Amino acid sequence: MTADAESGTISGGHLVAKALKAEGIDVIFTLCGGHIIDIYDGCIDEGIEVVDVRHEQVAAHAADGYARITGKPGCAVVTAGPGTTDAVTGVANAFRAESPMLLIGGQGALSQHKMGSLQDLPHVDMMTPITKFAATVPSTERVADIVSMAFRECYNGAPGPSFLEIPRDVLDAKVPLEKARIPEAGRYRASTRQLGDPAAIERLADLIVHSEKPAILLGSQVWTCRATSDAVDFVRALNVPAYMNGSGRGTLPPGDPHHFQLSRRYAFTEADLIIIVGTPFDFRMGYGKRLSPTATVVQIDLDYRTVGKNRDIDLGIVGDAGLVLSAAAAAATGREDNGSARRKKWLEELREVETKAFEKRLPRQLSGSQPIDPYRLVHEINEFLTEDTIYIGDGGDIVTFSGQVVQPKSPGHWMDPGPLGTLGVGVAFAMAAKYAQRDKEVLCLFGDGAFSLTGWDFETMVRFDLPFIGVIGNNSSMNQIRYGQAAKYGDDRGRVGNTLGDVRYDEFARMLGGYGEEVRDPADIRPALERARESGKPALINVWVDPDVYAPGTMNQTMYK
Ligand SMILES: Cc1ncc(C[n+]2csc(CCOP(=O)(O)OP(=O)(O)O)c2C)c(N)n1
Ligand SMILES: [Mg+2]
């Protein structure tokens, strides 16, 4: 027991730590500042570990990543002013990715409000458009109360980030324990899971039972809702081919008869029923324009604002992916014939398209050319992943290649920034994933440009003994942007603002106490990955890839058309 507890008082920082503990949070990601140190002191008492990083953007991305991996909210704590502005990108990324995290920012003392105190900025104004809730904590007594309020708001509809600023005098002051409201674990917020309109679920069951050619897209919310087994049961019971995107990847393992990937465009053109689960009609979905105009379209989402946005739908259901899919499966199973046998031919048709597309690309994946074909690199990574490898993609063109080839073997084992497309999430996501799941292997594929943005936090991975396998697809360029520039302005004038040095990231890793090696021959990729695995250290394998080869996904981007 601390002296404060003995004296019957408690400070704001200790109240923060108690509120975090009530959420089951066991770590904060932070970069220090005088405004926030009392939170660290509280964390010591509550047994919450303080992981101190080298850039606040990384702290915020790590909180986002922690939320995705654990299903608990993540927390980042940063100082006032530049500490908070540095974290904006991480919060924004979590906002677009629907990831529940709390950013706590310091603030000048209330007693110096608007007097020009050190690092004073209007944080709440800045954070309001990119959070579900942003507020100032007005008094020490209310610190834990408002933290619990922020968590409640994180889970309103589709989850997302909250922001609180705590003025220095509010944080440091001590109040009598009995005056502070300290919400108790499990007693201050309710589950927000919703089943959806029962009539709509009956209708979905009807549609599926009568469909000859259905297809389902399992998006990120399938993972957010931890709906893996409900989704798997649904597609198996009703014999529906499944495509996956975002964090929904890995819901079904590769090789599963209902797992499809390369035939998606064909399926969405030929299907008579398309069920979109937990992913918006945004740029990744061509704003919903690429679906067959004659198909019946069903959209299931946690957020009512997403349903029917950008294109009309035939049936919308606002609810939890798992609850909705299991209720629909149950309703359909009650019918005399749920139609699953009739759909056998449709699955065979799609499998054929799938196999042809795979075989067409295979020679590229096995290419022995030097410099290395990026397809070969991502192929080797895909072969190397185990059921227990969490895969992270952080880069441009190289990650676009991997999106086609790399298939996570288990649910929740795929991490990408999400629709904000933020470069620089990789080290932070690796940090959060390894921290939360020590028994998992973590592999991150970086573009050289992406790694450079936040790469210094490789040192944090070393300091906290968080081994992971980093692979840099090094083309000494920002290739995804270069492609569009070359297409628009020609090769010469297109080579501006996108050229990076030939940097030895393997040496950088070794300098910081990690493992590193470089690869030029494709035959050396696999052995290098294995040595990185065996090193038991944070590792960077610097793979020189051909800078003049672009991913089809990059070449097809609508922004270049
Ligand atoms: C923070 C951020 N800055 C800029 C961009 C724009 N951008 C998208 S892809 C890309 C190039 C990335 O280069 P690299 O990571 O080396 O991958 P490559 O395309 O070369 O494979 C850039 C700059 C972005 N998405 N995020
Ligand atoms: Mg690059």
PDB file of C-alpha atoms in Angstrom, residues 34-152:
ATOM      1  CA  GLY A  34       6.426  16.407 -17.124  1.00  0.00           C
ATOM      2  CA  HIS A  35       2.659  16.677 -17.570  1.00  0.00           C
ATOM      3  CA  ILE A  36       1.979  12.948 -17.277  1.00  0.00           C
ATOM      4  CA  ILE A  37       4.454  11.393 -14.854  1.00  0.00           C
ATOM      5  CA  ASP A  38       1.901  10.870 -12.095  1.00  0.00           C
ATOM      6  CA  ILE A  39       0.191   8.307 -14.343  1.00  0.00           C
ATOM      7  CA  TYR A  40       3.413   6.277 -14.356  1.00  0.00           C
ATOM      8  CA  ASP A  41       3.478   6.400 -10.576  1.00  0.00           C
ATOM      9  CA  GLY A  42      -0.080   5.087 -10.508  1.00  0.00           C
ATOM     10  CA  CYS A  43       0.815   2.331 -12.969  1.00  0.00           C
ATOM     11  CA  ILE A  44       3.509   1.070 -10.618  1.00  0.00           C
ATOM     12  CA  ASP A  45       0.903   0.585  -7.879  1.00  0.00           C
ATOM     13  CA  GLU A  46      -1.595  -1.108 -10.189  1.00  0.00           C
ATOM     14  CA  GLY A  47       0.932  -3.427 -11.796  1.00  0.00           C
ATOM     15  CA  ILE A  48       0.524  -1.850 -15.234  1.00  0.00           C
ATOM     16  CA  GLU A  49       3.712  -1.964 -17.281  1.00  0.00           C
ATOM     17  CA  VAL A  50       5.037   1.226 -18.843  1.00  0.00           C
ATOM     18  CA  VAL A  51       6.411   0.612 -22.339  1.00  0.00           C
ATOM     19  CA  ASP A  52       8.278   3.741 -23.309  1.00  0.00           C
ATOM     20  CA  VAL A  53       8.726   4.266 -27.030  1.00  0.00           C
ATOM     21  CA  ARG A  54      10.710   6.745 -29.111  1.00  0.00           C
ATOM     22  CA  HIS A  55       7.888   8.493 -30.928  1.00  0.00           C
ATOM     23  CA  GLU A  56       4.321   9.176 -29.822  1.00  0.00           C
ATOM     24  CA  GLN A  57       2.951   7.993 -33.160  1.00  0.00           C
ATOM     25  CA  VAL A  58       4.274   4.562 -32.245  1.00  0.00           C
ATOM     26  CA  ALA A  59       2.619   4.733 -28.810  1.00  0.00           C
ATOM     27  CA  ALA A  60      -0.759   5.414 -30.417  1.00  0.00           C
ATOM     28  CA  HIS A  61      -0.358   2.731 -33.112  1.00  0.00           C
ATOM     29  CA  ALA A  62       0.707   0.256 -30.437  1.00  0.00           C
ATOM     30  CA  ALA A  63      -2.451   1.018 -28.433  1.00  0.00           C
ATOM     31  CA  ASP A  64      -4.476   0.424 -31.618  1.00  0.00           C
ATOM     32  CA  GLY A  65      -2.613  -2.844 -32.228  1.00  0.00           C
ATOM     33  CA  TYR A  66      -3.057  -3.977 -28.633  1.00  0.00           C
ATOM     34  CA  ALA A  67      -6.809  -3.485 -28.949  1.00  0.00           C
ATOM     35  CA  ARG A  68      -6.944  -5.504 -32.141  1.00  0.00           C
ATOM     36  CA  ILE A  69      -4.943  -8.386 -30.711  1.00  0.00           C
ATOM     37  CA  THR A  70      -6.420  -8.612 -27.218  1.00  0.00           C
ATOM     38  CA  GLY A  71     -10.030  -7.498 -27.652  1.00  0.00           C
ATOM     39  CA  LYS A  72      -9.420  -5.087 -24.763  1.00  0.00           C
ATOM     40  CA  PRO A  73      -9.028  -1.375 -25.350  1.00  0.00           C
ATOM     41  CA  GLY A  74      -5.464  -0.151 -25.791  1.00  0.00           C
ATOM     42  CA  CYS A  75      -4.037   2.888 -24.030  1.00  0.00           C
ATOM     43  CA  ALA A  76      -1.367   5.395 -24.995  1.00  0.00           C
ATOM     44  CA  VAL A  77      -0.240   8.201 -22.741  1.00  0.00           C
ATOM     45  CA  VAL A  78       1.544  11.216 -24.206  1.00  0.00           C
ATOM     46  CA  THR A  79       2.519  14.642 -23.015  1.00  0.00           C
ATOM     47  CA  ALA A  80       0.860  17.942 -23.877  1.00  0.00           C
ATOM     48  CA  GLY A  81       1.392  19.843 -27.124  1.00  0.00           C
ATOM     49  CA  PRO A  82       3.870  18.096 -29.444  1.00  0.00           C
ATOM     50  CA  GLY A  83       3.408  14.795 -27.618  1.00  0.00           C
ATOM     51  CA  THR A  84      -0.265  14.894 -28.436  1.00  0.00           C
ATOM     52  CA  THR A  85       0.157  16.174 -31.997  1.00  0.00           C
ATOM     53  CA  ASP A  86       2.691  13.392 -32.654  1.00  0.00           C
ATOM     54  CA  ALA A  87       0.026  10.879 -31.643  1.00  0.00           C
ATOM     55  CA  VAL A  88      -2.661  12.294 -33.964  1.00  0.00           C
ATOM     56  CA  THR A  89      -1.808   9.922 -36.820  1.00  0.00           C
ATOM     57  CA  GLY A  90      -2.138   6.900 -34.561  1.00  0.00           C
ATOM     58  CA  VAL A  91      -5.535   8.025 -33.299  1.00  0.00           C
ATOM     59  CA  ALA A  92      -6.677   8.825 -36.825  1.00  0.00           C
ATOM     60  CA  ASN A  93      -5.621   5.382 -37.969  1.00  0.00           C
ATOM     61  CA  ALA A  94      -7.575   3.750 -35.141  1.00  0.00           C
ATOM     62  CA  PHE A  95     -10.576   5.919 -36.023  1.00  0.00           C
ATOM     63  CA  ARG A  96     -10.724   4.712 -39.621  1.00  0.00           C
ATOM     64  CA  ALA A  97      -9.899   1.138 -38.559  1.00  0.00           C
ATOM     65  CA  GLU A  98     -12.616   1.097 -35.855  1.00  0.00           C
ATOM     66  CA  SER A  99     -10.135   0.198 -33.149  1.00  0.00           C
ATOM     67  CA  PRO A 100     -11.009   0.966 -29.508  1.00  0.00           C
ATOM     68  CA  MET A 101      -8.175   2.805 -27.827  1.00  0.00           C
ATOM     69  CA  LEU A 102      -7.783   5.624 -25.355  1.00  0.00           C
ATOM     70  CA  LEU A 103      -5.227   8.349 -25.845  1.00  0.00           C
ATOM     71  CA  ILE A 104      -4.493  10.345 -22.734  1.00  0.00           C
ATOM     72  CA  GLY A 105      -2.712  13.627 -23.330  1.00  0.00           C
ATOM     73  CA  GLY A 106      -1.226  15.969 -20.782  1.00  0.00           C
ATOM     74  CA  GLN A 107      -2.362  19.575 -20.602  1.00  0.00           C
ATOM     75  CA  GLY A 108      -1.139  22.725 -18.909  1.00  0.00           C
ATOM     76  CA  ALA A 109      -2.556  23.401 -15.441  1.00  0.00           C
ATOM     77  CA  LEU A 110      -6.170  24.585 -15.327  1.00  0.00           C
ATOM     78  CA  SER A 111      -4.918  27.438 -13.165  1.00  0.00           C
ATOM     79  CA  GLN A 112      -2.924  28.638 -16.200  1.00  0.00           C
ATOM     80  CA  HIS A 113      -5.718  28.025 -18.709  1.00  0.00           C
ATOM     81  CA  LYS A 114      -5.122  30.087 -21.876  1.00  0.00           C
ATOM     82  CA  MET A 115      -2.183  31.936 -20.292  1.00  0.00           C
ATOM     83  CA  GLY A 116       0.349  30.507 -22.726  1.00  0.00           C
ATOM     84  CA  SER A 117       1.683  27.655 -20.626  1.00  0.00           C
ATOM     85  CA  LEU A 118       4.360  25.336 -21.971  1.00  0.00           C
ATOM     86  CA  GLN A 119       3.030  22.977 -24.679  1.00  0.00           C
ATOM     87  CA  ASP A 120      -0.503  24.378 -24.465  1.00  0.00           C
ATOM     88  CA  LEU A 121      -2.731  23.554 -27.463  1.00  0.00           C
ATOM     89  CA  PRO A 122      -6.465  23.029 -28.040  1.00  0.00           C
ATOM     90  CA  HIS A 123      -6.143  19.237 -27.984  1.00  0.00           C
ATOM     91  CA  VAL A 124      -9.831  18.495 -27.610  1.00  0.00           C
ATOM     92  CA  ASP A 125     -10.675  20.587 -30.672  1.00  0.00           C
ATOM     93  CA  MET A 126      -7.969  18.789 -32.629  1.00  0.00           C
ATOM     94  CA  MET A 127      -9.093  15.344 -31.569  1.00  0.00           C
ATOM     95  CA  THR A 128     -12.862  15.749 -31.818  1.00  0.00           C
ATOM     96  CA  PRO A 129     -13.205  14.898 -35.546  1.00  0.00           C
ATOM     97  CA  ILE A 130     -11.063  11.752 -35.255  1.00  0.00           C
ATOM     98  CA  THR A 131     -12.436  10.224 -32.066  1.00  0.00           C
ATOM     99  CA  LYS A 132     -15.753   8.969 -30.771  1.00  0.00           C
ATOM    100  CA  PHE A 133     -15.286  11.050 -27.636  1.00  0.00           C
ATOM    101  CA  ALA A 134     -12.843  13.809 -26.689  1.00  0.00           C
ATOM    102  CA  ALA A 135     -12.936  15.727 -23.407  1.00  0.00           C
ATOM    103  CA  THR A 136     -11.007  17.553 -20.732  1.00  0.00           C
ATOM    104  CA  VAL A 137     -11.023  16.043 -17.256  1.00  0.00           C
ATOM    105  CA  PRO A 138     -12.242  18.928 -15.109  1.00  0.00           C
ATOM    106  CA  SER A 139     -11.421  17.733 -11.588  1.00  0.00           C
ATOM    107  CA  THR A 140      -9.354  15.148  -9.787  1.00  0.00           C
ATOM    108  CA  GLU A 141     -12.394  13.505  -8.209  1.00  0.00           C
ATOM    109  CA  ARG A 142     -13.767  12.757 -11.701  1.00  0.00           C
ATOM    110  CA  VAL A 143     -10.586  11.348 -13.302  1.00  0.00           C
ATOM    111  CA  ALA A 144     -11.489   7.651 -13.110  1.00  0.00           C
ATOM    112  CA  ASP A 145     -15.135   8.435 -13.837  1.00  0.00           C
ATOM    113  CA  ILE A 146     -14.296  10.217 -17.080  1.00  0.00           C
ATOM    114  CA  VAL A 147     -11.820   7.523 -18.098  1.00  0.00           C
ATOM    115  CA  SER A 148     -14.620   4.961 -17.729  1.00  0.00           C
ATOM    116  CA  MET A 149     -16.908   7.243 -19.744  1.00  0.00           C
ATOM    117  CA  ALA A 150     -14.301   7.359 -22.512  1.00  0.00           C
ATOM    118  CA  PHE A 151     -14.172   3.550 -22.604  1.00  0.00           C
ATOM    119  CA  ARG A 152     -17.968   3.353 -22.741  1.00  0.00           C
TER     120      ARG A 152
END
